[in-house]
PDB file of C-alpha atoms in Angstrom:
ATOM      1  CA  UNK J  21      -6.967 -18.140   2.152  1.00  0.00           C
ATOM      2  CA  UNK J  22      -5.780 -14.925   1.757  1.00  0.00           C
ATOM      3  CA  UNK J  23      -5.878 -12.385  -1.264  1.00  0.00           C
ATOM      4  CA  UNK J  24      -2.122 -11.997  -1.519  1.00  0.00           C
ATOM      5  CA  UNK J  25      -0.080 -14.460  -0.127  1.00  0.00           C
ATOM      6  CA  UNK J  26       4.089 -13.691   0.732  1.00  0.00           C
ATOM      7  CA  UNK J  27       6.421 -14.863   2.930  1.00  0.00           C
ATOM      8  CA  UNK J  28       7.259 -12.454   5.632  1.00  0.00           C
ATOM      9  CA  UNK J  29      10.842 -13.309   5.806  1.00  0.00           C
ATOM     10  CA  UNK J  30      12.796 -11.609   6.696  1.00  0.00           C
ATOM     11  CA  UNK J  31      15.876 -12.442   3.683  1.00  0.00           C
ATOM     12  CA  UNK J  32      18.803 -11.489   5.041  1.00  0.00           C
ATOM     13  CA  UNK J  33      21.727 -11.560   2.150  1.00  0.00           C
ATOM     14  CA  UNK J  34      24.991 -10.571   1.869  1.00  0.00           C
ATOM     15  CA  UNK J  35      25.662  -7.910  -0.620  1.00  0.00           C
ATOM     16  CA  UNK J  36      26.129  -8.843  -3.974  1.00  0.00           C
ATOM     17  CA  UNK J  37      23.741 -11.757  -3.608  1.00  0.00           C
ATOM     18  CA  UNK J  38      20.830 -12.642  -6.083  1.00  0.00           C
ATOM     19  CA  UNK J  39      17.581 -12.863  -4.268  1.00  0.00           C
ATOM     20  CA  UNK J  40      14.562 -13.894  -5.329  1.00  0.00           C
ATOM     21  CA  UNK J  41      10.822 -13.231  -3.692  1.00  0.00           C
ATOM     22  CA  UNK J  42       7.585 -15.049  -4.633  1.00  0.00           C
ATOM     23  CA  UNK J  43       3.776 -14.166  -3.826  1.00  0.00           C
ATOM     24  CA  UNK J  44       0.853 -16.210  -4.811  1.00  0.00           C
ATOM     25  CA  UNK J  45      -3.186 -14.478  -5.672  1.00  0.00           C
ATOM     26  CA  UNK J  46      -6.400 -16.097  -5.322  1.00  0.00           C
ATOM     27  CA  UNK J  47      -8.747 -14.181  -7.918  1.00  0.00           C
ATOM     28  CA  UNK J  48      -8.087 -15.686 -11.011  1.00  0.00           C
ATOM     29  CA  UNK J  49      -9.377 -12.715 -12.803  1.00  0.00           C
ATOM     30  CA  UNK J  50      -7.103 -10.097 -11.507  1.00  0.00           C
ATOM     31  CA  UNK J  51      -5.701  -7.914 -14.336  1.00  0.00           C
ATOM     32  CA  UNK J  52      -2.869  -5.867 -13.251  1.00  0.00           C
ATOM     33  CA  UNK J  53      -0.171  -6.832 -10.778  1.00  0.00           C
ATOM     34  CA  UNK J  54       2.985  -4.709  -9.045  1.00  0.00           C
ATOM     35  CA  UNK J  55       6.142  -4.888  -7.101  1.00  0.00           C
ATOM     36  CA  UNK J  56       5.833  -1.714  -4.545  1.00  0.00           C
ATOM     37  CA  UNK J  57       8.775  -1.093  -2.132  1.00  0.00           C
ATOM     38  CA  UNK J  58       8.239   0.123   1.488  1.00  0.00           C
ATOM     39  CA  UNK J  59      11.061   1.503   3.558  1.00  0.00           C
ATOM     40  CA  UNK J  60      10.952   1.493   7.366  1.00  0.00           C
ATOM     41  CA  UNK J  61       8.392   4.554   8.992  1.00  0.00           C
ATOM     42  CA  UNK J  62       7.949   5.381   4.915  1.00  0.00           C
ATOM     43  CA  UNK J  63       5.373   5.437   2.053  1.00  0.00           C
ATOM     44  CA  UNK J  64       4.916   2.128  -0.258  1.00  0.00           C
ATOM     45  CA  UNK J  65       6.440   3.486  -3.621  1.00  0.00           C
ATOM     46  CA  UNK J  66       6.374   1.338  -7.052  1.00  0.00           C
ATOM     47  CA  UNK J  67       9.216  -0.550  -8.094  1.00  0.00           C
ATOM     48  CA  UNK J  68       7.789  -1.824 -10.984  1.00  0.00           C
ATOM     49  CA  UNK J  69       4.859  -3.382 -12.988  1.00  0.00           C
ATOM     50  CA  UNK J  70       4.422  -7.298 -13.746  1.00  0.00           C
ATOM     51  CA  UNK J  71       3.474  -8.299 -17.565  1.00  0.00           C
ATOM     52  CA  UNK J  72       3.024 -11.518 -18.343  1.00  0.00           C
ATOM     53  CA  UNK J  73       6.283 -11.290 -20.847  1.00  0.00           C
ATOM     54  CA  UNK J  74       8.296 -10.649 -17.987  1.00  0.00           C
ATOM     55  CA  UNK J  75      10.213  -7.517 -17.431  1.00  0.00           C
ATOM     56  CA  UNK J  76      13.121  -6.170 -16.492  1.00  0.00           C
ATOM     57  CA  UNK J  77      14.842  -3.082 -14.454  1.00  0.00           C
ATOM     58  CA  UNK J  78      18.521  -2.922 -14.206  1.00  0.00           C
ATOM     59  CA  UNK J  79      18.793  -5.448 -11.306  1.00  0.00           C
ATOM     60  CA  UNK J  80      15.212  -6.134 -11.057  1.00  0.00           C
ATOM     61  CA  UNK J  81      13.418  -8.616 -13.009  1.00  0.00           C
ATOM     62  CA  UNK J  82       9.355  -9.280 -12.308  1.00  0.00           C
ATOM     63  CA  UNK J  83       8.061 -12.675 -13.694  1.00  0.00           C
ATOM     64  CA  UNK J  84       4.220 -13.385 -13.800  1.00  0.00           C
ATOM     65  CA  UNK J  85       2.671 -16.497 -14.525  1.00  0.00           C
ATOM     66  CA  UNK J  86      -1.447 -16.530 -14.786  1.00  0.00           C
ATOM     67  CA  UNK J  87      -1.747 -20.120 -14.871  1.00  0.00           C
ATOM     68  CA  UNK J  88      -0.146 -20.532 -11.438  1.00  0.00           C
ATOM     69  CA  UNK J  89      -1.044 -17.531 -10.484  1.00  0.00           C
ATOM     70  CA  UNK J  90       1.993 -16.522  -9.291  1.00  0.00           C
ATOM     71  CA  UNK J  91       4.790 -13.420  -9.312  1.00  0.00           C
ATOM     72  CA  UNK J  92       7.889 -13.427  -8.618  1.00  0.00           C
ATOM     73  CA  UNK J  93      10.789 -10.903  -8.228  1.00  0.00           C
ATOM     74  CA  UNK J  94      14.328 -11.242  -9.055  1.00  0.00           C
ATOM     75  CA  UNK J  95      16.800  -8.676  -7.482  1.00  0.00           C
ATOM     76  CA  UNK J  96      20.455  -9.428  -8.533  1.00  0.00           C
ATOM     77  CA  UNK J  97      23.906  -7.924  -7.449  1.00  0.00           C
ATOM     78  CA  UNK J  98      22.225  -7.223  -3.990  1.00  0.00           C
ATOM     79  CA  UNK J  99      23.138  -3.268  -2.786  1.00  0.00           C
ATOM     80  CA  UNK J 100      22.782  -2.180   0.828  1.00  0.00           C
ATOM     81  CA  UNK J 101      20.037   0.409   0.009  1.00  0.00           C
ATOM     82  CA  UNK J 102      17.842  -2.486  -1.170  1.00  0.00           C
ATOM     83  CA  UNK J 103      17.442  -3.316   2.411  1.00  0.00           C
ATOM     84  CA  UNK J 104      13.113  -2.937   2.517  1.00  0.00           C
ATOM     85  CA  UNK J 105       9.444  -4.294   2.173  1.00  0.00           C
ATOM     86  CA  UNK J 106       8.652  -5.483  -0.996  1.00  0.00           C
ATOM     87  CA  UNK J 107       5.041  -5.514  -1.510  1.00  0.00           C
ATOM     88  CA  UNK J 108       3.385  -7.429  -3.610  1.00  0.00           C
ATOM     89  CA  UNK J 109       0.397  -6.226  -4.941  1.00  0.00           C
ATOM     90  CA  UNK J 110      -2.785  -7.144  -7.283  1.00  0.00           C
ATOM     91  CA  UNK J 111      -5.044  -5.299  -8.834  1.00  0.00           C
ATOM     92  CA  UNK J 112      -8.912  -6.068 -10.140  1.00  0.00           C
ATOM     93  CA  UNK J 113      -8.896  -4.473 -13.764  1.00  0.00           C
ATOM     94  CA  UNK J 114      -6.725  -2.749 -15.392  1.00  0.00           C
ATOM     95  CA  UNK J 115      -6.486   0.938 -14.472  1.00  0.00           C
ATOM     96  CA  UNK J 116      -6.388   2.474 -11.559  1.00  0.00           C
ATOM     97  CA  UNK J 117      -8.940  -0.185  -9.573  1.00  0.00           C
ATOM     98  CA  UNK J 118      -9.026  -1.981  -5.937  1.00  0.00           C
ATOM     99  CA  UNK J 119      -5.496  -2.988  -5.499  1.00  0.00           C
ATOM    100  CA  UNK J 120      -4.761  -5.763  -2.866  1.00  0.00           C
ATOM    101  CA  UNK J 121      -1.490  -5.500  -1.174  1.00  0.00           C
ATOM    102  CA  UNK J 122       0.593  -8.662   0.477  1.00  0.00           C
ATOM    103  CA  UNK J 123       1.609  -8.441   3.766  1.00  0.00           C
ATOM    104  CA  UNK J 124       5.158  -7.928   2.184  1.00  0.00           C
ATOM    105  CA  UNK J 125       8.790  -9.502   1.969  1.00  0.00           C
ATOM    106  CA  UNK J 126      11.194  -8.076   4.654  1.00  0.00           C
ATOM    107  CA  UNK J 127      14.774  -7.919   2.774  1.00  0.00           C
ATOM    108  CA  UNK J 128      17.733  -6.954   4.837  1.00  0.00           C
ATOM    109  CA  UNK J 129      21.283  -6.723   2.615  1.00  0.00           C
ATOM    110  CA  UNK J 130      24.170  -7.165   4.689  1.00  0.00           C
ATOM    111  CA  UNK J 131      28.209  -6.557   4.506  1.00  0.00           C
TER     112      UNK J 131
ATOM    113  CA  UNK Q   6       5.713  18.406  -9.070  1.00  0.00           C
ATOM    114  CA  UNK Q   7       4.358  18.327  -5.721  1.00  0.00           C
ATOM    115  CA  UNK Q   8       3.044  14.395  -4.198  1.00  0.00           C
ATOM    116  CA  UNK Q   9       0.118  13.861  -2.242  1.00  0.00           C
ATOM    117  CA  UNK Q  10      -0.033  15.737   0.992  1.00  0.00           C
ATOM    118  CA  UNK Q  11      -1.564  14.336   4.389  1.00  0.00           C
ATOM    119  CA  UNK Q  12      -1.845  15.758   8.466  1.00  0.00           C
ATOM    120  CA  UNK Q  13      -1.384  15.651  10.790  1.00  0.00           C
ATOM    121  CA  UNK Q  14       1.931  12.986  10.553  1.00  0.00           C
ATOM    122  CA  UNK Q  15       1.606  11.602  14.174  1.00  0.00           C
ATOM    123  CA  UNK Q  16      -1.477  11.607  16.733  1.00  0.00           C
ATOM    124  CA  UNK Q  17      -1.898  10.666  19.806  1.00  0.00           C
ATOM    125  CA  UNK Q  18      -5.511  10.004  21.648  1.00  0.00           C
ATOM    126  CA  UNK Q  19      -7.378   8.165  24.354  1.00  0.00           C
ATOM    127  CA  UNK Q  20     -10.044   5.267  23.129  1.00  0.00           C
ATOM    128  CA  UNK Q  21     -13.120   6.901  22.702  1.00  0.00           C
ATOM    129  CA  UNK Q  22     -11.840   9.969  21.122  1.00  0.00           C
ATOM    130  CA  UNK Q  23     -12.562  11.277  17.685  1.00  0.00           C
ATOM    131  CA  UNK Q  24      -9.839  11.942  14.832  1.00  0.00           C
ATOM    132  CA  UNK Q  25      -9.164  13.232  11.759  1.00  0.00           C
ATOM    133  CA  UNK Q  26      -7.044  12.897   8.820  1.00  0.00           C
ATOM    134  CA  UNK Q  27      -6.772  15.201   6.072  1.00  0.00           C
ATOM    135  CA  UNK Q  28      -5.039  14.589   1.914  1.00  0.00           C
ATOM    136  CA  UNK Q  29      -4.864  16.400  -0.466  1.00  0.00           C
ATOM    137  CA  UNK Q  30      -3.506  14.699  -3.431  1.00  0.00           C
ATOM    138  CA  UNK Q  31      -1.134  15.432  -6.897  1.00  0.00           C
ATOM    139  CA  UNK Q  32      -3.238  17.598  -8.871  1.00  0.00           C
ATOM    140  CA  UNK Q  33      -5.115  16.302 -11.913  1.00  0.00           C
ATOM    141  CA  UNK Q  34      -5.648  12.630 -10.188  1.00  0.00           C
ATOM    142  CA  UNK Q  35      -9.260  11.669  -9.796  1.00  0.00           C
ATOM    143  CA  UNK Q  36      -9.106   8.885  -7.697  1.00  0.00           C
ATOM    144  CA  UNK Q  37      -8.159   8.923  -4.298  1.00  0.00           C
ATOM    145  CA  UNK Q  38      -7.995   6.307  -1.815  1.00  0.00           C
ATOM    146  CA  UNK Q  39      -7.622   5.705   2.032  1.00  0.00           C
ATOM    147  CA  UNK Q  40      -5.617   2.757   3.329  1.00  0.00           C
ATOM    148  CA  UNK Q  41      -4.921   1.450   6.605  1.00  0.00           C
ATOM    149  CA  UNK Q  42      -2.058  -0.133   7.625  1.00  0.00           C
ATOM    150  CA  UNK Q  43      -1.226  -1.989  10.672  1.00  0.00           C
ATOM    151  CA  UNK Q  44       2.431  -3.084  11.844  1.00  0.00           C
ATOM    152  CA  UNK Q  45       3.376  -6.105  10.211  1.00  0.00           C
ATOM    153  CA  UNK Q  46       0.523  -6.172   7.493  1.00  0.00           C
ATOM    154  CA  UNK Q  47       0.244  -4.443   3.793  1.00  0.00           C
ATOM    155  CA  UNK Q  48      -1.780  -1.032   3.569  1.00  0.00           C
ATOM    156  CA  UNK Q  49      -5.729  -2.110   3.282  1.00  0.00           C
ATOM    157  CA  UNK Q  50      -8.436  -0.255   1.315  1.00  0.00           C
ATOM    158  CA  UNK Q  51     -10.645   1.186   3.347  1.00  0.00           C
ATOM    159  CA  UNK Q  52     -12.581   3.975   0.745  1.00  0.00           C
ATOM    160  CA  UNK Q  53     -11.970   4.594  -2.852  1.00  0.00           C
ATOM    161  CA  UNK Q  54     -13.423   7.765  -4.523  1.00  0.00           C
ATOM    162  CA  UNK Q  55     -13.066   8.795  -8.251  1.00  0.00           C
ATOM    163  CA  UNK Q  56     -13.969  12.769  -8.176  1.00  0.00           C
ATOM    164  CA  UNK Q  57     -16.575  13.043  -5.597  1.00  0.00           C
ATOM    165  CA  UNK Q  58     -18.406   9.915  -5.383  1.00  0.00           C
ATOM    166  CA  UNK Q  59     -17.641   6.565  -3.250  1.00  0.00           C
ATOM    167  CA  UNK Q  60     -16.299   3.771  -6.313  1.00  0.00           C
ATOM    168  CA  UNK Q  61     -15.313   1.393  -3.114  1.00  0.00           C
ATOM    169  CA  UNK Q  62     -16.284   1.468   0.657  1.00  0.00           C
ATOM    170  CA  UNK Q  63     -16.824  -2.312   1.493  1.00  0.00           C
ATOM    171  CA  UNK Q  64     -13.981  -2.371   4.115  1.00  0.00           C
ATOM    172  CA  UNK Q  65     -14.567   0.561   5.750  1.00  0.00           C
ATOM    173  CA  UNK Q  66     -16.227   0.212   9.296  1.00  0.00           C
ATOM    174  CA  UNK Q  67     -18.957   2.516   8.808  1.00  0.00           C
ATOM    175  CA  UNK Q  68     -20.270   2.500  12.400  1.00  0.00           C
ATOM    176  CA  UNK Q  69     -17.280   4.717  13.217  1.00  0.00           C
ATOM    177  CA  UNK Q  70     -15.091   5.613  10.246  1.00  0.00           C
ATOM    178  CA  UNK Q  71     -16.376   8.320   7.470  1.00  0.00           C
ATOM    179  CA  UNK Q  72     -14.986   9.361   5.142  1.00  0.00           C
ATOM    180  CA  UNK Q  73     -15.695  12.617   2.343  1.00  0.00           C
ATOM    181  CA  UNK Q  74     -13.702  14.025  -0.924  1.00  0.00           C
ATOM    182  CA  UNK Q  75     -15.940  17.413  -1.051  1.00  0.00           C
ATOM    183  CA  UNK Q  76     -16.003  19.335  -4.555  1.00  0.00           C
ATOM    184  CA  UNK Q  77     -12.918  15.979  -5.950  1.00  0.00           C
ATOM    185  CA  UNK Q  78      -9.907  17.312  -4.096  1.00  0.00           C
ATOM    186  CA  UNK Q  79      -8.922  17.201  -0.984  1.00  0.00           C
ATOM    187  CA  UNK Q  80     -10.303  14.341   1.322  1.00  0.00           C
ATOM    188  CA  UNK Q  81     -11.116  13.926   5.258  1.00  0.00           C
ATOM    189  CA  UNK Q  82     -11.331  10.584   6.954  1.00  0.00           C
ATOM    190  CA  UNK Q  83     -12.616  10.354  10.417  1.00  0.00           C
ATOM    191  CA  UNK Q  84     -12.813   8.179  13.289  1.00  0.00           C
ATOM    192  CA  UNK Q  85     -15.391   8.160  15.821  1.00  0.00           C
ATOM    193  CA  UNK Q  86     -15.326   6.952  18.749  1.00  0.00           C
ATOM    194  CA  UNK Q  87     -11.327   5.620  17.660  1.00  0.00           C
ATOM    195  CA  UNK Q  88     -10.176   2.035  19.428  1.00  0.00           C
ATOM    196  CA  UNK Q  89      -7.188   0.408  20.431  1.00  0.00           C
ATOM    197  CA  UNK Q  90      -7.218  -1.877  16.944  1.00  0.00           C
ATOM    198  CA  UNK Q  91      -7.634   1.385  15.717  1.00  0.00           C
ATOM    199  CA  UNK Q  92      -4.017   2.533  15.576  1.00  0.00           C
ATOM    200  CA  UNK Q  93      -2.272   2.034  12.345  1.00  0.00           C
ATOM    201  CA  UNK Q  94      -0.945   4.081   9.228  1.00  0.00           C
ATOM    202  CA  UNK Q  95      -3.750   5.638   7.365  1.00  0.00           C
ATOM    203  CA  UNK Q  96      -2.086   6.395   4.008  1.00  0.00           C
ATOM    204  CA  UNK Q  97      -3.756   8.103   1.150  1.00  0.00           C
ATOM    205  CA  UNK Q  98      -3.207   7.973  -2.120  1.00  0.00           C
ATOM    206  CA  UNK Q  99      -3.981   9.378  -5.492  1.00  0.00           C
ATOM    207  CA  UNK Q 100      -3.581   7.889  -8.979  1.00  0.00           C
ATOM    208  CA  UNK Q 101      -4.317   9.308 -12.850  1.00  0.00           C
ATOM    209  CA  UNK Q 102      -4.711   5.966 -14.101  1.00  0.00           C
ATOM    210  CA  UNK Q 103      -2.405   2.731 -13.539  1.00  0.00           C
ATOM    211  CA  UNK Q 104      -0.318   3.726 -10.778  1.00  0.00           C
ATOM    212  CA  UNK Q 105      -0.971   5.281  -7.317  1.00  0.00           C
ATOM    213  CA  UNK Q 106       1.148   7.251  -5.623  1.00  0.00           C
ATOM    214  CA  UNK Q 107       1.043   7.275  -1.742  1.00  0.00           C
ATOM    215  CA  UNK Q 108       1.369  10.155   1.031  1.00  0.00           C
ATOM    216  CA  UNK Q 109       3.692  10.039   3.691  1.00  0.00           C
ATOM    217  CA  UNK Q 110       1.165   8.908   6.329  1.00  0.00           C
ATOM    218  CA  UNK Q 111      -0.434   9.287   9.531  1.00  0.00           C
ATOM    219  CA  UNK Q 112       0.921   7.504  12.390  1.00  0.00           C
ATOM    220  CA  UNK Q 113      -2.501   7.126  14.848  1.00  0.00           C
ATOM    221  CA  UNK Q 114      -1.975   5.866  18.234  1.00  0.00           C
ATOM    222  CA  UNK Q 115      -4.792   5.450  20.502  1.00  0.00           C
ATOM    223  CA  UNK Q 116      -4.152   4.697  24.011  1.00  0.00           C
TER     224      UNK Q 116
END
Protein backbone atom coordinates (compact mmCIF):
# COMPACT_ATOMS: atom_id res chain seq x y z
CA UNK A 1 0.00 0.00 0.00
CA UNK A 2 1.30 3.13 -0.64
CA UNK A 3 2.28 6.16 1.69
CA UNK A 4 -0.04 8.64 0.05
CA UNK A 5 -2.73 7.44 -1.83
CA UNK A 6 -4.77 9.96 -4.70
CA UNK A 7 -6.53 9.51 -7.58
CA UNK A 8 -4.70 10.57 -10.63
CA UNK A 9 -7.65 11.89 -12.41
CA UNK A 10 -7.55 13.83 -14.34
CA UNK A 11 -11.02 16.22 -13.12
CA UNK A 12 -11.96 17.97 -15.84
CA UNK A 13 -14.77 20.77 -14.74
CA UNK A 14 -16.36 23.42 -16.21
CA UNK A 15 -15.67 26.74 -14.72
CA UNK A 16 -17.54 27.74 -11.92
CA UNK A 17 -17.84 24.16 -10.71
CA UNK A 18 -17.17 22.94 -7.04
CA UNK A 19 -14.64 20.20 -7.01
CA UNK A 20 -13.61 18.22 -4.50
CA UNK A 21 -10.19 15.91 -4.19
CA UNK A 22 -9.52 13.20 -1.57
CA UNK A 23 -6.14 11.36 -0.54
CA UNK A 24 -5.85 8.67 1.99
CA UNK A 25 -2.18 8.01 4.47
CA UNK A 26 -1.03 4.91 5.93
CA UNK A 27 1.15 6.05 9.07
CA UNK A 28 -1.18 6.64 11.62
CA UNK A 29 1.24 8.79 13.42
CA UNK A 30 1.86 11.40 10.86
CA UNK A 31 1.64 14.93 12.35
CA UNK A 32 1.44 17.52 9.78
CA UNK A 33 -0.35 17.30 6.45
CA UNK A 34 -0.54 19.86 3.16
CA UNK A 35 -2.25 20.69 -0.03
CA UNK A 36 0.84 21.71 -2.50
CA UNK A 37 -0.04 22.80 -6.09
CA UNK A 38 2.15 21.85 -9.12
CA UNK A 39 1.77 23.55 -12.46
CA UNK A 40 2.88 21.89 -15.70
CA UNK A 41 7.15 21.96 -16.26
CA UNK A 42 6.90 24.01 -12.62
CA UNK A 43 7.88 23.81 -8.90
CA UNK A 44 5.28 22.15 -6.26
CA UNK A 45 4.26 25.39 -4.26
CA UNK A 46 1.89 25.25 -0.98
CA UNK A 47 -1.61 25.93 -1.22
CA UNK A 48 -2.32 25.43 2.14
CA UNK A 49 -1.97 23.51 5.49
CA UNK A 50 -4.58 20.79 6.86
CA UNK A 51 -5.68 21.14 10.75
CA UNK A 52 -7.80 18.91 12.05
CA UNK A 53 -10.53 21.95 12.61
CA UNK A 54 -10.65 22.33 9.08
CA UNK A 55 -9.64 25.41 7.27
CA UNK A 56 -10.41 27.61 4.87
CA UNK A 57 -8.88 29.93 1.88
CA UNK A 58 -11.17 32.00 -0.13
CA UNK A 59 -12.30 29.13 -2.45
CA UNK A 60 -10.29 26.53 -0.85
CA UNK A 61 -11.33 24.57 2.03
CA UNK A 62 -8.86 21.53 3.48
CA UNK A 63 -10.71 18.95 5.73
CA UNK A 64 -8.64 16.34 7.78
CA UNK A 65 -9.94 13.55 9.55
CA UNK A 66 -7.26 11.33 11.78
CA UNK A 67 -9.55 8.63 12.46
CA UNK A 68 -9.97 7.80 8.76
CA UNK A 69 -7.04 9.04 7.99
CA UNK A 70 -8.06 10.96 5.36
CA UNK A 71 -7.81 14.76 3.62
CA UNK A 72 -9.71 16.20 1.52
CA UNK A 73 -9.82 19.46 -0.54
CA UNK A 74 -12.66 21.55 -1.50
CA UNK A 75 -12.12 24.11 -4.39
CA UNK A 76 -15.39 26.05 -5.15
CA UNK A 77 -16.37 28.61 -7.95
CA UNK A 78 -13.81 26.72 -10.22
CA UNK A 79 -11.37 29.55 -12.21
CA UNK A 80 -9.39 28.62 -15.30
CA UNK A 81 -5.99 29.28 -13.60
CA UNK A 82 -6.83 26.47 -11.14
CA UNK A 83 -6.15 24.15 -13.94
CA UNK A 84 -2.95 21.96 -11.98
CA UNK A 85 -1.51 19.08 -9.74
CA UNK A 86 -2.67 19.11 -6.46
CA UNK A 87 -0.40 17.28 -4.26
CA UNK A 88 -1.18 15.87 -1.40
CA UNK A 89 1.29 15.61 1.05
CA UNK A 90 2.15 14.16 4.74
CA UNK A 91 4.51 14.86 6.94
CA UNK A 92 6.22 12.69 10.04
CA UNK A 93 6.31 15.36 12.97
CA UNK A 94 5.59 18.49 13.10
CA UNK A 95 8.22 20.87 11.72
CA UNK A 96 10.01 20.81 8.96
CA UNK A 97 10.44 16.65 8.81
CA UNK A 98 10.27 13.79 5.94
CA UNK A 99 7.32 14.86 3.98
CA UNK A 100 5.64 12.19 1.69
CA UNK A 101 4.09 13.50 -1.39
CA UNK A 102 0.97 11.71 -3.42
CA UNK A 103 1.35 11.06 -6.79
CA UNK A 104 -1.12 14.08 -7.21
CA UNK A 105 -4.71 15.07 -8.58
CA UNK A 106 -4.60 16.31 -12.25
CA UNK A 107 -7.42 19.22 -12.38
CA UNK A 108 -8.18 20.70 -15.72
CA UNK A 109 -11.02 23.78 -15.55
CA UNK A 110 -12.69 24.21 -18.68
CA UNK A 111 -15.04 26.99 -20.56
CA UNK B 1 13.51 37.93 -1.09
CA UNK B 2 15.29 35.71 -3.32
CA UNK B 3 13.89 31.53 -3.51
CA UNK B 4 16.02 28.69 -3.71
CA UNK B 5 18.30 28.59 -6.68
CA UNK B 6 19.30 25.31 -8.70
CA UNK B 7 21.59 24.46 -12.27
CA UNK B 8 21.85 23.67 -14.49
CA UNK B 9 17.72 23.72 -15.55
CA UNK B 10 17.99 21.03 -18.35
CA UNK B 11 20.77 18.24 -19.07
CA UNK B 12 21.25 16.04 -21.41
CA UNK B 13 23.73 12.78 -21.17
CA UNK B 14 24.46 9.28 -22.37
CA UNK B 15 23.93 6.23 -19.65
CA UNK B 16 27.00 5.86 -18.00
CA UNK B 17 27.81 9.43 -17.64
CA UNK B 18 28.25 11.40 -14.48
CA UNK B 19 26.09 14.59 -13.42
CA UNK B 20 25.68 17.18 -11.25
CA UNK B 21 23.22 19.36 -9.69
CA UNK B 22 23.86 22.31 -7.74
CA UNK B 23 21.13 24.58 -4.90
CA UNK B 24 21.61 26.97 -3.16
CA UNK B 25 18.71 27.76 -1.03
CA UNK B 26 16.66 31.06 0.72
CA UNK B 27 19.02 32.26 3.17
CA UNK B 28 18.56 31.56 6.88
CA UNK B 29 16.87 27.91 6.12
CA UNK B 30 18.74 25.04 7.65
CA UNK B 31 17.30 22.25 6.11
CA UNK B 32 17.63 21.39 2.71
CA UNK B 33 16.40 18.57 0.81
CA UNK B 34 16.80 16.74 -2.62
CA UNK B 35 13.78 15.21 -4.34
CA UNK B 36 13.31 13.29 -7.34
CA UNK B 37 10.58 13.33 -9.41
CA UNK B 38 9.58 11.20 -12.22
CA UNK B 39 6.70 11.97 -14.86
CA UNK B 40 3.54 11.02 -13.52
CA UNK B 41 4.66 10.51 -9.78
CA UNK B 42 5.02 13.14 -6.66
CA UNK B 43 8.66 14.54 -5.92
CA UNK B 44 10.50 11.68 -3.62
CA UNK B 45 13.05 12.32 -0.85
CA UNK B 46 16.08 11.26 -1.72
CA UNK B 47 18.59 13.26 1.12
CA UNK B 48 17.61 15.55 3.85
CA UNK B 49 20.31 17.71 5.60
CA UNK B 50 19.75 20.20 8.52
CA UNK B 51 23.11 22.51 8.39
CA UNK B 52 25.76 20.17 7.38
CA UNK B 53 24.90 16.81 8.48
CA UNK B 54 22.67 13.95 6.70
CA UNK B 55 19.00 13.99 9.05
CA UNK B 56 17.59 11.50 6.11
CA UNK B 57 19.33 9.43 3.31
CA UNK B 58 17.32 6.08 3.33
CA UNK B 59 16.09 6.53 -0.31
CA UNK B 60 18.95 7.61 -1.82
CA UNK B 61 20.80 4.95 -4.04
CA UNK B 62 24.09 5.27 -2.59
CA UNK B 63 25.95 3.02 -5.06
CA UNK B 64 25.69 5.94 -7.49
CA UNK B 65 24.01 9.05 -6.10
CA UNK B 66 25.97 11.43 -3.42
CA UNK B 67 25.11 13.93 -2.21
CA UNK B 68 27.06 17.03 0.14
CA UNK B 69 25.79 20.52 1.82
CA UNK B 70 29.59 21.74 2.58
CA UNK B 71 29.99 24.55 5.40
CA UNK B 72 25.22 24.46 5.54
CA UNK B 73 24.62 26.32 2.31
CA UNK B 74 24.74 25.49 -0.85
CA UNK B 75 24.34 21.71 -1.81
CA UNK B 76 25.68 19.31 -4.77
CA UNK B 77 24.00 16.09 -5.70
CA UNK B 78 25.66 13.75 -8.05
CA UNK B 79 25.08 10.88 -10.16
CA UNK B 80 27.50 8.37 -11.10
CA UNK B 81 27.43 6.31 -13.51
CA UNK B 82 23.53 8.06 -14.34
CA UNK B 83 20.78 5.40 -15.97
CA UNK B 84 17.93 5.49 -18.08
CA UNK B 85 15.42 5.29 -14.75
CA UNK B 86 17.60 7.91 -13.91
CA UNK B 87 15.92 10.81 -15.68
CA UNK B 88 13.51 12.79 -13.67
CA UNK B 89 13.17 16.30 -11.88
CA UNK B 90 15.61 16.62 -9.10
CA UNK B 91 14.09 19.50 -7.10
CA UNK B 92 15.60 20.98 -4.04
CA UNK B 93 14.24 22.57 -1.46
CA UNK B 94 14.80 24.55 1.66
CA UNK B 95 12.55 25.17 4.67
CA UNK B 96 12.96 27.39 8.20
CA UNK B 97 10.58 25.31 9.90
CA UNK B 98 6.96 24.05 8.71
CA UNK B 99 7.00 24.77 5.18
CA UNK B 100 9.46 24.07 2.30
CA UNK B 101 9.86 25.96 -0.44
CA UNK B 102 11.01 24.29 -3.75
CA UNK B 103 13.53 25.37 -6.68
CA UNK B 104 12.63 25.47 -10.09
CA UNK B 105 14.27 22.14 -11.01
CA UNK B 106 16.49 20.18 -13.05
CA UNK B 107 15.14 18.47 -15.95
CA UNK B 108 17.86 15.25 -16.37
CA UNK B 109 17.57 13.23 -19.40
CA UNK B 110 19.80 10.40 -19.94
CA UNK B 111 19.82 8.75 -23.19
Amino acid sequence: RKEVEQDPGPFNVPEGATVAFNCTYSNSASQSFFWYRQDCRKEPKLLMSVYSSGNEDGRFTAQLNRASQYISLLIRDSKLSDSATYLCVVGSTGTASKLTFGTGTRLQVTL
Amino acid sequence: EAGVAQSPRYKIIEKRQSVAFWCNPISGHATLYWYQQILGQGPKLLIQFQNNGVVDDSQLPKDRFSAERLKGVDSTLKIQPAKLEDSAVYLCASSPQETQYFGPGTRLLVL
